[in-house]
Short mmCIF file of C-alpha atoms and ligand atoms in Angstrom, two decimals:
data_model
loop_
_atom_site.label_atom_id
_atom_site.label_comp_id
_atom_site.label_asym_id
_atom_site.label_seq_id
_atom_site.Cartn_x
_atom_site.Cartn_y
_atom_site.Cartn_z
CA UNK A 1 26.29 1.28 -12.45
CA UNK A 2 23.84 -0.16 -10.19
CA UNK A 3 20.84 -1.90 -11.08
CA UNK A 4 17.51 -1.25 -9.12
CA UNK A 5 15.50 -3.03 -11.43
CA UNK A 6 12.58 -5.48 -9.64
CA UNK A 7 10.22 -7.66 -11.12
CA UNK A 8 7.13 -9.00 -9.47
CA UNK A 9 5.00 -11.55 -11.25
CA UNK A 10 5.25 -10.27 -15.01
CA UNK A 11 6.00 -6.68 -14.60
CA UNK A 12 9.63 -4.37 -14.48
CA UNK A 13 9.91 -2.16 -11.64
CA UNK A 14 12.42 0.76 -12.18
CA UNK A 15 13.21 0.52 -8.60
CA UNK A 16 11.72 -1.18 -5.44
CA UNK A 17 10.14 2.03 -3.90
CA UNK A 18 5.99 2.81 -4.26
CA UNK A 19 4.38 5.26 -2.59
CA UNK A 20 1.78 4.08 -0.14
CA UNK A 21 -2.05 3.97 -0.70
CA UNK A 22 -3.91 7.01 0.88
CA UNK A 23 -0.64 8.81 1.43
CA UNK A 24 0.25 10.73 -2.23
CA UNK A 25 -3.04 11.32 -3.31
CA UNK A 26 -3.28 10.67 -7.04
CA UNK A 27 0.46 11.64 -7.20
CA UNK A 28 -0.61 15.52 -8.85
CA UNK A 29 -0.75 16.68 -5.56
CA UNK A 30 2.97 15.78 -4.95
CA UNK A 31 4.14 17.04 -8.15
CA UNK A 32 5.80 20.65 -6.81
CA UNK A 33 8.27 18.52 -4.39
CA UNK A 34 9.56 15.64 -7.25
CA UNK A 35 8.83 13.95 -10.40
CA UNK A 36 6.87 10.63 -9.03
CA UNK A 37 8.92 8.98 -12.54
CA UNK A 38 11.60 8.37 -10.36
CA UNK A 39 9.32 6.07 -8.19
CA UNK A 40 9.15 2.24 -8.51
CA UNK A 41 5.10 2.86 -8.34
CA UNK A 42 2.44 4.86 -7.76
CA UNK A 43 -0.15 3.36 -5.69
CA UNK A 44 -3.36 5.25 -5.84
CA UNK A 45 -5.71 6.08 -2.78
CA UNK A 46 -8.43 3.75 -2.60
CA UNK A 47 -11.11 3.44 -5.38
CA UNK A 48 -14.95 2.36 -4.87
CA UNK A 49 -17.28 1.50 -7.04
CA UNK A 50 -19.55 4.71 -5.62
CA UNK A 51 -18.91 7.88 -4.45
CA UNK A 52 -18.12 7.74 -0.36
CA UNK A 53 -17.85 10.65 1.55
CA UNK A 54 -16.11 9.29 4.25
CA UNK A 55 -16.00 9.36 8.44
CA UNK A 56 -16.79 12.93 9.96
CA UNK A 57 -14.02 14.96 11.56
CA UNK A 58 -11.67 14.67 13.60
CA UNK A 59 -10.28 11.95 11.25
CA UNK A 60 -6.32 12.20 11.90
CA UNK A 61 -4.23 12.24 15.41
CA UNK A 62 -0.95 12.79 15.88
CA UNK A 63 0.38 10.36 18.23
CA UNK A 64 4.01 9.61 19.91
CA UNK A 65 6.04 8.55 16.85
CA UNK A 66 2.78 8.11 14.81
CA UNK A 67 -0.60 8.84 13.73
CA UNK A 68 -4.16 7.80 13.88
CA UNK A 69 -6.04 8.05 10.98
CA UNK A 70 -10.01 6.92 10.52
CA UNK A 71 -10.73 8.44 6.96
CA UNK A 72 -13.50 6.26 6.15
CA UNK A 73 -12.30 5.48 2.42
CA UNK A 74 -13.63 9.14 0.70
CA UNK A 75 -13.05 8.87 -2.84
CA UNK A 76 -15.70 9.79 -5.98
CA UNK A 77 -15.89 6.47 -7.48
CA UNK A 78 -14.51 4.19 -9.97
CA UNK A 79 -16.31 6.08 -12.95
CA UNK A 80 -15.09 10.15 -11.82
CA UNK A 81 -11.50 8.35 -10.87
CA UNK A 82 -11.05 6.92 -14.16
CA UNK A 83 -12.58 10.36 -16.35
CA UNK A 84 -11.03 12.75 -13.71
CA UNK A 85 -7.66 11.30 -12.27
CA UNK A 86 -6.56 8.52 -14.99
CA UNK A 87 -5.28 11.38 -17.34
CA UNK A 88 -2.88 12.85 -15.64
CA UNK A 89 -1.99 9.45 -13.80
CA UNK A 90 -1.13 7.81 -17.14
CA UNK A 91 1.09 10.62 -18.26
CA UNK A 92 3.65 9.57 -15.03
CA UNK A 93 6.22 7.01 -16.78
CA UNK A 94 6.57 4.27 -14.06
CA UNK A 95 3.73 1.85 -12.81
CA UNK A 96 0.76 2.45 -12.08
CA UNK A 97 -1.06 0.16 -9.01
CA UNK A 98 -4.74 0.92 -8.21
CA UNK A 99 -6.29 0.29 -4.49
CA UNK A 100 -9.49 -1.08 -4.37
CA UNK A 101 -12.20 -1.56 -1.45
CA UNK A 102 -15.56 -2.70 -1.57
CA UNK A 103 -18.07 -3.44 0.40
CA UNK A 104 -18.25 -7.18 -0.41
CA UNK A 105 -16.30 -9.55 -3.06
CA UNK A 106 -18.75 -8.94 -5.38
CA UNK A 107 -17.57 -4.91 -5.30
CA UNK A 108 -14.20 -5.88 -5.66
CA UNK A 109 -14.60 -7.44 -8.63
CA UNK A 110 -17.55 -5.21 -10.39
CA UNK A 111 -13.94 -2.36 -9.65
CA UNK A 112 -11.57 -4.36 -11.04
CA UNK A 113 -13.81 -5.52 -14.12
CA UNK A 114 -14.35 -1.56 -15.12
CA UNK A 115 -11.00 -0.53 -14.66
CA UNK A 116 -9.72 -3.18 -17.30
CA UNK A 117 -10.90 -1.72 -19.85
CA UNK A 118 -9.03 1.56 -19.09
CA UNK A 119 -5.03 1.84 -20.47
CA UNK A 120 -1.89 2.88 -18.01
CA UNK A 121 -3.07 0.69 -15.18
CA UNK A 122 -0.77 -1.78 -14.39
CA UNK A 123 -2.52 -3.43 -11.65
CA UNK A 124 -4.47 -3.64 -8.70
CA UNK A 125 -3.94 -3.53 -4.50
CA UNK A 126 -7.06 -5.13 -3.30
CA UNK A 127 -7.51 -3.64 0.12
CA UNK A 128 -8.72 -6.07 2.41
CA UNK A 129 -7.58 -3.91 5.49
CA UNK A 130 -8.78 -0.80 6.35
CA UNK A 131 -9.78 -0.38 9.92
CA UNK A 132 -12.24 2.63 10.08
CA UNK A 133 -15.34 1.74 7.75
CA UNK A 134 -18.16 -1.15 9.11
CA UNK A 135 -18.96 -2.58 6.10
CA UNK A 136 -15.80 -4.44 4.06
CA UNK A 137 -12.77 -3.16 5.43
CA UNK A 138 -11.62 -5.65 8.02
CA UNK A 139 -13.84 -7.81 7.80
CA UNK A 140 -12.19 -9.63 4.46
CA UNK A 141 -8.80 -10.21 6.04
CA UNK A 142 -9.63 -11.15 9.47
CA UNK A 143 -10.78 -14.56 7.89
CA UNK A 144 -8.58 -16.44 5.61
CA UNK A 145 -11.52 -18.37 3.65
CA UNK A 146 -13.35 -14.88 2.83
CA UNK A 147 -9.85 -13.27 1.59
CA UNK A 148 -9.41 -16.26 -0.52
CA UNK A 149 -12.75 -16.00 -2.18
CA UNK A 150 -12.63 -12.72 -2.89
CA UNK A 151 -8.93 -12.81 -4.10
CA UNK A 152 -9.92 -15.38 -6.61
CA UNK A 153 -13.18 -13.34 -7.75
CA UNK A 154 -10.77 -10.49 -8.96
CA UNK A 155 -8.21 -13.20 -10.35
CA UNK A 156 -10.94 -14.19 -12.61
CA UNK A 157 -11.48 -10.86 -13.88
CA UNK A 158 -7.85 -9.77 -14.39
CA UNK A 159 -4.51 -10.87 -15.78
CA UNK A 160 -3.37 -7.66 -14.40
CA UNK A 161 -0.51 -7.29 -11.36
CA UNK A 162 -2.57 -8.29 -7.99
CA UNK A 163 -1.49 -7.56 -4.92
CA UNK A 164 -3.33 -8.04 -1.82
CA UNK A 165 -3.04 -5.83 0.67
CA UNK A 166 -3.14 -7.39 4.54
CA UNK A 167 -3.93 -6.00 7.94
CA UNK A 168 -2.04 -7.10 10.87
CA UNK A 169 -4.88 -7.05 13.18
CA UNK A 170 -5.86 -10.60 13.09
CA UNK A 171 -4.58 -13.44 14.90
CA UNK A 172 -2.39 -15.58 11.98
CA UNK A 173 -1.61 -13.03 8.92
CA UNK A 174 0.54 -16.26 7.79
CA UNK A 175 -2.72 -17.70 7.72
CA UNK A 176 -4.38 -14.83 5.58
CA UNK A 177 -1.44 -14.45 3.38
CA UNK A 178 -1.68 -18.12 2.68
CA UNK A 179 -5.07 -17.90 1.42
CA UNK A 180 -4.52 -14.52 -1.06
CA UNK A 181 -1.77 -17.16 -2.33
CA UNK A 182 -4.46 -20.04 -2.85
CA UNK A 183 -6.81 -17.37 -4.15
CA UNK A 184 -4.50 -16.37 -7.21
CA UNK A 185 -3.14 -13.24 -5.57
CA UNK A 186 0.15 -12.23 -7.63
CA UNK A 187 2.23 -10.67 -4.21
CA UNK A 188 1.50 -9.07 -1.25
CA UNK A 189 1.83 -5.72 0.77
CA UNK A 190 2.00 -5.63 4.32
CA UNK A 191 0.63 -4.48 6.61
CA UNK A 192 -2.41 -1.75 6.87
CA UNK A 193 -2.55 0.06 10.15
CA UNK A 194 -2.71 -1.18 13.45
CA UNK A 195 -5.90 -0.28 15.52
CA UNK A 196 -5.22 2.15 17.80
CA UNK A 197 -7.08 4.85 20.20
CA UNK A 198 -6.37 8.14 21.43
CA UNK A 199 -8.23 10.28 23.98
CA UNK A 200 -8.09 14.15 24.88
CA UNK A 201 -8.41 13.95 29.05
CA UNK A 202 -9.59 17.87 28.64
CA UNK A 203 -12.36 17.37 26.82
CA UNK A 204 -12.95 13.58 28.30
CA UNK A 205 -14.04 12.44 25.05
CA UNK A 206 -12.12 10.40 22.14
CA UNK A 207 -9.70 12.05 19.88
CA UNK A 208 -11.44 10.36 17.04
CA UNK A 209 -15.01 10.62 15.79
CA UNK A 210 -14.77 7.08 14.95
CA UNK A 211 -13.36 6.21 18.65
CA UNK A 212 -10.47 4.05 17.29
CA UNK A 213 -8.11 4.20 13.98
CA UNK A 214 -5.59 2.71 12.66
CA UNK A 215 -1.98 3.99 13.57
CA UNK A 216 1.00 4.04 11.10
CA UNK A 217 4.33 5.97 10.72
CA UNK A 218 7.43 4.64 12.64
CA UNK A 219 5.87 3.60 15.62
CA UNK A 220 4.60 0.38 13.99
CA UNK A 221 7.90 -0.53 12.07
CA UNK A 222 8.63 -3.17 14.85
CA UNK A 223 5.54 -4.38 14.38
CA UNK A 224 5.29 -4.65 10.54
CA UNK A 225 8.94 -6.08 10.31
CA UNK A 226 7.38 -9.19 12.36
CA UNK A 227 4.74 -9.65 10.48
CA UNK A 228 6.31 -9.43 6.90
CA UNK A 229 8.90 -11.84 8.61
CA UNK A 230 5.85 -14.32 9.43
CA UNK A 231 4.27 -14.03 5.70
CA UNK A 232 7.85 -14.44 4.23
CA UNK A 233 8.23 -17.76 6.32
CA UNK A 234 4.38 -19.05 5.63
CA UNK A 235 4.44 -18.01 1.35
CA UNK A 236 6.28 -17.84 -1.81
CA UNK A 237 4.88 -14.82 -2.73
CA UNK A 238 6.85 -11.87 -3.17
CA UNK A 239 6.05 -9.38 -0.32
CA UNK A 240 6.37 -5.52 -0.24
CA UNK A 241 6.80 -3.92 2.95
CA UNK A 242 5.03 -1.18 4.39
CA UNK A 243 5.26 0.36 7.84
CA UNK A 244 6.87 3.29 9.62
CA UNK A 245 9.25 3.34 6.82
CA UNK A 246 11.13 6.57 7.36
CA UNK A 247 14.02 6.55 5.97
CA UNK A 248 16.56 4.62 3.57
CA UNK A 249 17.87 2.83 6.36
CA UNK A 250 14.31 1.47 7.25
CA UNK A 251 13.34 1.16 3.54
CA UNK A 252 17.08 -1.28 2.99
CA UNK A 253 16.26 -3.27 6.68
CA UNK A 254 12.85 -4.48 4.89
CA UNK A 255 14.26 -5.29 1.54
CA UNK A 256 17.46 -6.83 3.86
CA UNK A 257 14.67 -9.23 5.68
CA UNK A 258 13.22 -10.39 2.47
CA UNK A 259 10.66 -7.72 0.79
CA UNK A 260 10.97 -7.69 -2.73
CA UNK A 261 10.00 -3.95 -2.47
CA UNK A 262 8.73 -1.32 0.04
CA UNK A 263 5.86 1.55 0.34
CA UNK A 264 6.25 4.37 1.86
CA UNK A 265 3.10 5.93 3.26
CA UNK A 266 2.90 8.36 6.55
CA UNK A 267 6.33 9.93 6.02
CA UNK A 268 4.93 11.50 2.55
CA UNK A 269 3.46 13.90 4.92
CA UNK A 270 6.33 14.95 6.81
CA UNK A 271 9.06 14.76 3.60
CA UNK A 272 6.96 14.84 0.25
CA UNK A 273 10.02 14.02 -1.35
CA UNK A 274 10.82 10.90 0.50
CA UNK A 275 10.42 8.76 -2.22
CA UNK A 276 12.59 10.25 -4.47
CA UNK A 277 14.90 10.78 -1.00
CA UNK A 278 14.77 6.98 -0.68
CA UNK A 279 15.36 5.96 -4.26
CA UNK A 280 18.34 8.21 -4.19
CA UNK A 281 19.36 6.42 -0.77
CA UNK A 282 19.12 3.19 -2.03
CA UNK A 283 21.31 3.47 -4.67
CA UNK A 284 24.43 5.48 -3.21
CA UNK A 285 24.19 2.43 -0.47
CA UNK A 286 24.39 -0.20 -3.26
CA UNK A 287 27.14 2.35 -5.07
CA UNK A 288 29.36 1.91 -1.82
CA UNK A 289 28.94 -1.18 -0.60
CA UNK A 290 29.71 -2.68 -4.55
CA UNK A 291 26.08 -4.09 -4.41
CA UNK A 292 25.46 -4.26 -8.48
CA UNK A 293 21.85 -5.69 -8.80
CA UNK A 294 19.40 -5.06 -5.58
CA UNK A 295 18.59 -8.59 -5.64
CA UNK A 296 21.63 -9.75 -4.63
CA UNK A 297 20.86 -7.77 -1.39
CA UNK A 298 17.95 -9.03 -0.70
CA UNK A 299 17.19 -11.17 1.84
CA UNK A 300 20.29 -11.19 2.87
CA UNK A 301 20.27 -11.24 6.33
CA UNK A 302 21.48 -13.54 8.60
CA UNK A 303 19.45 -15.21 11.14
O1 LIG B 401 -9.61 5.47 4.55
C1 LIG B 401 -9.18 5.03 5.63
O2 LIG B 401 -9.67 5.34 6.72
C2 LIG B 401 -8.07 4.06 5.67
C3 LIG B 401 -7.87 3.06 4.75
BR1 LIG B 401 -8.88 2.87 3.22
C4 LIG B 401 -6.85 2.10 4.96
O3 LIG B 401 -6.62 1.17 4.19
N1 LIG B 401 -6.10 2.23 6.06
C5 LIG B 401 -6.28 3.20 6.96
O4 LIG B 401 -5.54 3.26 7.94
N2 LIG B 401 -7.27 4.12 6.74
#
């Protein structure tokens, strides 16, 4: 028998693979390729307090061992999301983790405030970190004392799992990561895409209608190992990985540096079944290397 089981702050994990923000929809859409049961978590895409429609086309690239992406947060709102999506989302039997944007700290929290009152959530990714909207977005994780306040705005309204979720285009995410942990923050996930630019030399314009994006899949796993090495040296929080995760290999190398758990986000769209794929992975590689609990891998690694 082997034991998957994860806990972060007060809440059970069946296993330490979620599904990444933005990547698996509202989890219906993924339902004709696997039960999402059999994840760890389902993180929603990201929910704002009002309806967004988002950036205009072209909003995705495909790019040498990645993609670009400037989506612009589209999403109905916090009210449609919890009358249109919560009902089937609640029905899924594992844990439920809603992302959150806003345009300032006082959005974040007006989110998080309405969504308590709704059942089958059991907590929140506070998205400090996308790269493709002007307002928000970056702007609360490129400085540690504004991630802090607005980390301990939410904390005040929730006793809820909260994660905060960091981008790794700043100078000291060690620094950032320290601050979510001042701020009340309960773990965090790392990292968001990595700004990034693509141009078509045909047409001599940019591939994107937003100019630049922010690039994920496994071109950035290099990149997202370092920096979830940083945060695990600079906090005590528990960290979950994300980051060109494509594979069980990848997913076991992040949980082998230190992360309590991983996400897997751009490789939903090659392999909707990954997640179930990885889960699956995980445990025949605990089955045959007599690895009983996944926390006694953890971490592991020698430096
Ligand atoms: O919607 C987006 O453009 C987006 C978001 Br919210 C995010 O967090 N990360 C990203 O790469 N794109």
């Amino acid at each position: 028998m082997v034991d998957l089981n994860i806990k972060i702050g007060t809440i059970e994990f069946k296993n330490p693979v979620m599904v990444a923000s933005g990547t698996f929809g509202y989890a219906s859409e993924f339902c004709d390729f696997f039960d999402p049961s059999v994840l760890g978590a389902v993180i929603t895409k990201t929910v704002t307090e009002d309806f967004r429609p988002g950036n205009p086309p072209s909003r995705i690239v495909e790019t040498t061992g990645g993609m670009l992406n400037s989506i612009g947060l589209p999403n109905s709102g916090v009210e449609p999301f919890i009358r249109e999506k919560m009902p089937f989302l609640r029905k899924i039997k594992t844990r439920l983790i809603v992302n959150i944007a806003g345009k300032t700290g006082d959005e974040f929290a007006r989110v998080v405030e309405k969504l308590e009152a709704v059942d089958g959530i059991d907590g929140y990714e506070l998205n400090y970190s996308c790269p493709n909207v002007k307002e928000g977005g970056l702007s609360f994780s490129a400085d540690a004392a504004v991630a802090e306040k607005v980390t301990a705005n939410a904390r005040k309204k929730t006793r809820r799992l909260l994660i905060t979720k960091l981008t790794p285009n700043v100078t000291s995410i060690g620094d950032v990561g320290k601050a979510v942990e001042n701020g009340g923050a309960d773990a965090i996930s790392a990292i968001n895409t990595v700004v990034g630019m693509a141009i078509d030399l045909r047409k001599k314009k940019p591939r994107l209608s937003t100019i630049t994006g922010g690039l994920s899949g496994a071109a950035i796993k290099p990149i997202a190992m370092a920096k979830v090495y940083e945060l695990l040296k600079r906090t005590t929080l528990p960290l979950i990985a994300i980051g060109g995760i494509t594979d069980t290999t990848d997913a076991l190398e992040f949980l082998l540096l230190g992360a309590c758990a991983v996400q897997i986000g751009t490789q939903n769209f090659v392999n909707p079944a990954i997640g179930r794929d990885v889960v699956e992975g995980i445990a025949d590689y605990c089955r045959e290397n007599h690895i009983h609990h996944i926390s006694d891998f953890t971490g592991s690694l020698v430096i």
